[in-house]
Amino acid sequence: MSSGGTLFGHRVQSAFPHRRLAPAPTVRGTLEIARGPQISLDGCRVIHRDESADAAFTIARADDGALHVSCTAAGGFRLEPEALRIVADGACEDPDVWEHRLVTVVVPLLLAERGEVALHAAALARGGRAVAFAGASTRGKSTLALAAAEAGMAVIADDAIVIARAEGGALVWPGPTGLRVAPPGAQRKHTVATGMPPPQRCPLAAVVVLGDRTAGAAELTRLAPAQALPALVPSLIFAGSDRLPAAMADAAWLASTVPVLRCRLPDGIERLADAIDNVLGRLLPEAPEFSPADA
């Protein structure tokens, strides 16, 4: 097996080539990604199906507690949480698509099974603290991350983050390098390099739930705990029906640990970087403000 970097703080030992591992130092365990035969759902209990996205997912629980994941775009995976191990059948013609599903869904799902909180979100860092921007597909998480990266801001992840419980708060671990976006005029997404590795782990300062765009300036509204809980749940990455109580507990913990806000960013890619900078400045007022000279 080869190893060439880390993902969410774990050193990766993999039977597959990778382009999106971070060169950050290892501070946690070792994640093994092995190659195996075709992953079957036979004999497993299906606990989740998702056919609404651009790739259908089926998640099933095996008798030994492992998860079997079938993805129409990336093949099959067997997740063994206690061993920190993933077996992939590699049944995918596009290695870029395969790795995207691995690093933004499969690995976060494995870590969620180990008791961490995985969230469909982009995350930016400033002054040693992070702000997560959560939202469903098409809410613009990767576009937001790309605009921030092009403006010289520190991007922790563009599509999925892993949050660990820490004494007195929450800790965000850096995700994969690069961003997966559709270039102007293109129909398909591609992974593009930012030229910068993700920053190191840092405390989570807030979670921003992305809403519809607005024609005016960015709007930021703090949610009461009763509003924050249902706003967070759709962005959680978890196995399915047999993990719903744990997912609700995760959302409640997150809402009680950091502020949760709803945000409407302005229309127009040309206005996005300034709007993001404004939001970060309001949430992290004592952190240095972004200046074009910093890029």
Coordinates of C-alpha atoms in Angstrom, one line a residue:
M1 CA 0.0 0.0 0.0
S2 CA 1.1 3.5 -0.7
S3 CA 0.7 6.6 1.5
G4 CA 1.0 10.1 0.3
G5 CA -0.8 12.4 2.7
T6 CA -3.6 12.9 5.2
L7 CA -7.3 13.3 5.2
F8 CA -9.3 14.7 8.2
G9 CA -6.2 14.3 10.3
H10 CA -5.6 10.6 9.5
R11 CA -2.6 9.3 7.5
V12 CA -3.8 7.5 4.5
Q13 CA -2.5 4.1 3.4
S14 CA -4.2 3.2 0.2
A15 CA -4.1 0.7 -2.6
F16 CA -5.3 3.4 -5.0
P17 CA -3.7 6.5 -6.4
H18 CA -4.9 9.8 -4.9
R19 CA -4.7 13.5 -6.0
R20 CA -6.5 15.1 -3.1
L21 CA -4.6 14.1 0.1
A22 CA -3.2 16.9 2.2
P23 CA 0.5 17.1 3.1
A24 CA -0.4 18.0 6.7
P25 CA 1.4 16.1 9.5
T26 CA -0.4 13.1 11.0
V27 CA -1.9 13.8 14.4
R28 CA -4.5 10.9 14.6
G29 CA -4.6 7.3 13.4
T30 CA -4.0 5.6 10.1
L31 CA -6.9 5.2 7.6
E32 CA -6.5 2.1 5.4
I33 CA -8.1 2.0 1.9
A34 CA -7.9 -1.5 0.5
R35 CA -8.9 -2.9 -2.9
G36 CA -11.3 -5.7 -2.8
P37 CA -13.9 -7.7 -4.9
Q38 CA -17.2 -6.2 -5.9
I39 CA -19.1 -5.0 -2.8
S40 CA -22.5 -6.6 -2.6
L41 CA -25.6 -5.6 -0.6
D42 CA -26.9 -9.2 -0.5
G43 CA -27.7 -10.2 3.0
C44 CA -27.4 -6.7 4.3
R45 CA -30.2 -4.5 5.7
V46 CA -30.8 -1.4 3.6
I47 CA -31.0 1.7 5.8
H48 CA -30.8 4.5 3.3
R49 CA -31.4 5.2 -0.4
D50 CA -30.8 8.5 -2.1
E51 CA -31.7 8.8 -5.8
S52 CA -32.2 12.6 -5.8
A53 CA -28.5 13.5 -6.3
D54 CA -26.4 13.2 -9.5
A55 CA -25.3 9.8 -8.2
A56 CA -27.7 7.3 -6.5
F57 CA -26.5 6.0 -3.1
T58 CA -27.6 2.9 -1.2
I59 CA -26.3 2.2 2.3
A60 CA -26.8 -1.1 4.0
R61 CA -25.8 -2.5 7.4
A62 CA -24.0 -5.9 7.4
D63 CA -24.5 -8.5 10.2
D64 CA -21.0 -7.6 11.6
G65 CA -21.9 -3.9 11.8
A66 CA -20.0 -2.8 8.8
L67 CA -21.6 -0.5 6.2
H68 CA -21.9 -1.5 2.5
V69 CA -22.2 1.5 0.3
S70 CA -23.2 1.3 -3.4
C71 CA -22.9 4.4 -5.6
T72 CA -23.8 4.4 -9.2
A73 CA -21.0 6.9 -10.0
A74 CA -18.2 5.4 -7.9
G75 CA -18.8 1.7 -7.3
G76 CA -19.0 -0.1 -3.9
F77 CA -17.4 0.4 -0.6
R78 CA -17.3 -1.5 2.7
L79 CA -16.8 0.6 5.8
E80 CA -15.2 -0.9 8.9
P81 CA -15.3 1.9 11.5
E82 CA -13.6 0.1 14.4
A83 CA -10.6 -0.9 12.2
L84 CA -10.6 2.6 10.5
R85 CA -10.7 0.7 7.2
I86 CA -12.4 1.0 3.8
V87 CA -12.5 -1.7 1.2
A88 CA -13.3 -0.3 -2.3
D89 CA -14.0 -2.4 -5.4
G90 CA -12.9 0.5 -7.7
A91 CA -15.8 -0.1 -10.1
C92 CA -15.6 3.4 -11.6
E93 CA -14.2 4.5 -14.9
D94 CA -13.4 8.1 -13.8
P95 CA -10.8 8.2 -10.9
D96 CA -11.6 11.9 -10.3
V97 CA -15.3 11.1 -9.6
W98 CA -14.3 8.0 -7.5
E99 CA -12.0 10.0 -5.3
H100 CA -14.5 12.8 -4.9
R101 CA -17.1 10.4 -3.6
L102 CA -14.5 8.8 -1.4
V103 CA -13.3 12.0 0.3
T104 CA -16.6 13.9 0.6
V105 CA -19.0 11.0 1.4
V106 CA -17.4 7.7 2.2
V107 CA -14.6 8.8 4.6
P108 CA -16.9 11.3 6.4
L109 CA -19.5 8.6 6.8
L110 CA -16.8 6.2 8.3
L111 CA -15.8 8.9 10.8
A112 CA -19.4 9.6 11.7
E113 CA -19.8 5.9 12.5
R114 CA -16.9 6.4 14.9
G115 CA -18.7 9.2 16.8
E116 CA -17.6 12.3 15.0
V117 CA -19.9 14.8 13.3
A118 CA -19.7 14.9 9.5
L119 CA -21.4 17.7 7.7
H120 CA -22.0 18.6 4.1
A121 CA -20.3 22.0 4.3
A122 CA -17.5 24.2 3.0
A123 CA -15.3 25.6 5.7
L124 CA -13.0 28.7 5.8
A125 CA -10.5 29.6 8.4
R126 CA -9.4 33.0 9.7
G127 CA -7.3 34.0 12.7
G128 CA -7.0 30.3 13.8
R129 CA -10.8 29.7 13.8
A130 CA -13.2 28.2 11.3
V131 CA -16.6 29.0 10.0
A132 CA -18.6 26.2 8.3
F133 CA -21.0 27.0 5.4
A134 CA -23.5 24.1 5.3
G135 CA -26.2 23.4 2.7
A136 CA -27.7 20.9 0.4
S137 CA -26.4 20.2 -3.1
T138 CA -26.6 23.3 -5.4
R139 CA -26.5 25.7 -2.5
G140 CA -23.1 26.9 -3.8
K141 CA -20.7 25.5 -1.2
S142 CA -17.9 24.7 -3.7
T143 CA -18.5 28.0 -5.6
L144 CA -18.2 29.8 -2.3
A145 CA -15.0 27.9 -1.5
L146 CA -13.6 28.7 -4.9
A147 CA -14.3 32.4 -4.6
A148 CA -12.7 32.4 -1.2
A149 CA -9.6 30.6 -2.4
E150 CA -9.2 32.9 -5.4
A151 CA -9.3 35.8 -3.0
G152 CA -6.6 34.3 -0.9
M153 CA -8.7 33.1 2.0
A154 CA -7.9 29.8 3.8
V155 CA -10.2 26.9 2.7
I156 CA -10.4 23.9 5.0
A157 CA -12.8 22.0 2.8
D158 CA -15.2 22.7 -0.1
D159 CA -18.0 20.0 0.3
A160 CA -17.6 18.0 3.5
I161 CA -16.1 18.6 7.0
V162 CA -15.5 16.4 10.0
I163 CA -16.0 17.9 13.5
A164 CA -14.6 16.4 16.6
R165 CA -15.7 17.0 20.1
A166 CA -13.0 18.9 22.0
E167 CA -12.9 20.2 25.6
G168 CA -15.0 23.3 25.6
G169 CA -15.9 23.3 22.0
A170 CA -15.7 21.7 18.5
L171 CA -12.6 21.1 16.4
V172 CA -12.7 21.0 12.5
W173 CA -10.2 18.7 10.8
P174 CA -8.9 19.7 7.3
G175 CA -10.4 17.9 4.4
P176 CA -9.1 17.1 0.9
T177 CA -7.1 19.5 -1.2
G178 CA -8.6 21.0 -4.3
L179 CA -12.1 22.0 -5.2
R180 CA -14.6 20.3 -7.4
V181 CA -16.5 22.8 -9.5
A182 CA -17.8 23.3 -13.1
P183 CA -15.7 25.7 -15.1
P184 CA -17.7 28.5 -16.8
G185 CA -19.7 27.0 -19.7
A186 CA -18.9 23.4 -18.7
Q187 CA -21.6 20.8 -17.9
R188 CA -19.4 18.5 -15.8
K189 CA -17.5 19.3 -12.6
H190 CA -13.8 18.9 -12.4
T191 CA -11.3 19.0 -9.5
V192 CA -9.2 22.1 -9.6
A193 CA -6.2 22.9 -7.4
T194 CA -6.2 25.9 -5.2
G195 CA -2.4 26.1 -4.9
M196 CA -2.7 26.0 -1.1
P197 CA -3.0 23.0 1.2
P198 CA -5.8 23.1 3.8
P199 CA -4.9 24.9 7.0
Q200 CA -4.4 22.9 10.2
R201 CA -7.2 21.8 12.5
C202 CA -8.9 24.7 14.2
P203 CA -11.8 25.4 16.5
L204 CA -15.2 25.8 14.9
A205 CA -16.6 29.3 15.6
A206 CA -20.0 29.1 13.9
V207 CA -22.1 27.1 11.4
V208 CA -23.7 29.1 8.6
V209 CA -26.7 27.5 6.8
L210 CA -26.8 28.7 3.3
G211 CA -30.2 29.9 2.0
D212 CA -31.5 31.3 -1.3
R213 CA -29.5 34.1 -2.9
T214 CA -30.5 37.7 -2.6
A215 CA -30.3 40.7 -4.9
G216 CA -29.0 42.8 -2.1
A217 CA -26.2 42.6 0.5
A218 CA -25.5 39.4 2.4
E219 CA -28.1 38.7 5.1
L220 CA -27.1 36.9 8.3
T221 CA -29.6 35.8 10.9
R222 CA -28.8 33.9 14.1
L223 CA -31.1 30.9 14.7
A224 CA -32.6 30.1 18.1
P225 CA -31.8 26.5 19.2
A226 CA -35.3 25.3 18.2
Q227 CA -34.7 26.6 14.7
A228 CA -31.0 25.5 14.5
L229 CA -31.7 21.8 15.0
P230 CA -34.0 21.3 12.0
A231 CA -31.7 23.6 9.9
L232 CA -28.6 21.4 10.6
V233 CA -30.1 17.9 10.2
P234 CA -30.4 17.9 6.4
S235 CA -26.6 18.7 6.1
L236 CA -25.5 15.9 8.4
I237 CA -23.7 12.9 6.9
F238 CA -24.8 9.7 8.6
A239 CA -25.7 6.2 7.7
G240 CA -29.5 6.3 7.7
S241 CA -32.4 5.2 9.7
D242 CA -30.6 3.2 12.4
R243 CA -28.4 6.2 13.1
L244 CA -31.1 8.9 13.2
P245 CA -31.2 9.3 17.0
A246 CA -27.4 9.7 17.1
A247 CA -27.7 12.3 14.2
M248 CA -30.3 14.3 16.1
A249 CA -28.0 14.2 19.2
D250 CA -25.1 15.4 17.0
A251 CA -27.2 18.3 15.7
A252 CA -28.3 19.3 19.2
W253 CA -24.7 19.2 20.5
L254 CA -23.5 21.3 17.6
A255 CA -26.4 23.9 18.1
S256 CA -25.5 24.1 21.8
T257 CA -21.8 24.4 21.2
V258 CA -21.5 27.1 18.4
P259 CA -23.8 29.7 17.0
V260 CA -25.9 28.6 14.0
L261 CA -26.9 31.2 11.5
R262 CA -28.9 31.4 8.3
C263 CA -27.3 33.3 5.5
R264 CA -28.4 34.6 2.1
L265 CA -25.4 35.5 -0.1
P266 CA -25.8 38.0 -3.0
D267 CA -26.3 36.9 -6.6
G268 CA -23.3 37.2 -8.9
I269 CA -19.9 35.5 -8.6
E270 CA -18.2 38.9 -8.8
R271 CA -19.8 39.9 -5.4
L272 CA -19.2 36.7 -3.6
A273 CA -15.7 37.2 -2.2
D274 CA -16.6 40.5 -0.6
A275 CA -19.8 39.0 0.8
I276 CA -17.8 36.1 2.3
D277 CA -15.3 38.5 3.8
N278 CA -18.1 40.5 5.3
V279 CA -19.7 37.4 6.9
L280 CA -16.4 36.3 8.3
G281 CA -15.7 39.8 9.7
R282 CA -19.1 39.8 11.5
L283 CA -18.6 36.3 12.9
L284 CA -14.9 36.6 13.7
P285 CA -14.6 40.3 14.5
E286 CA -11.2 40.2 16.3
A287 CA -9.6 38.2 13.4
P288 CA -7.6 40.2 10.8
E289 CA -9.8 41.4 7.9
F290 CA -9.0 40.2 4.4
S291 CA -7.3 42.6 2.1
P292 CA -6.4 42.0 -1.6
A293 CA -2.8 42.7 -0.5
D294 CA -3.0 39.5 1.5
A295 CA -3.7 37.3 -1.5

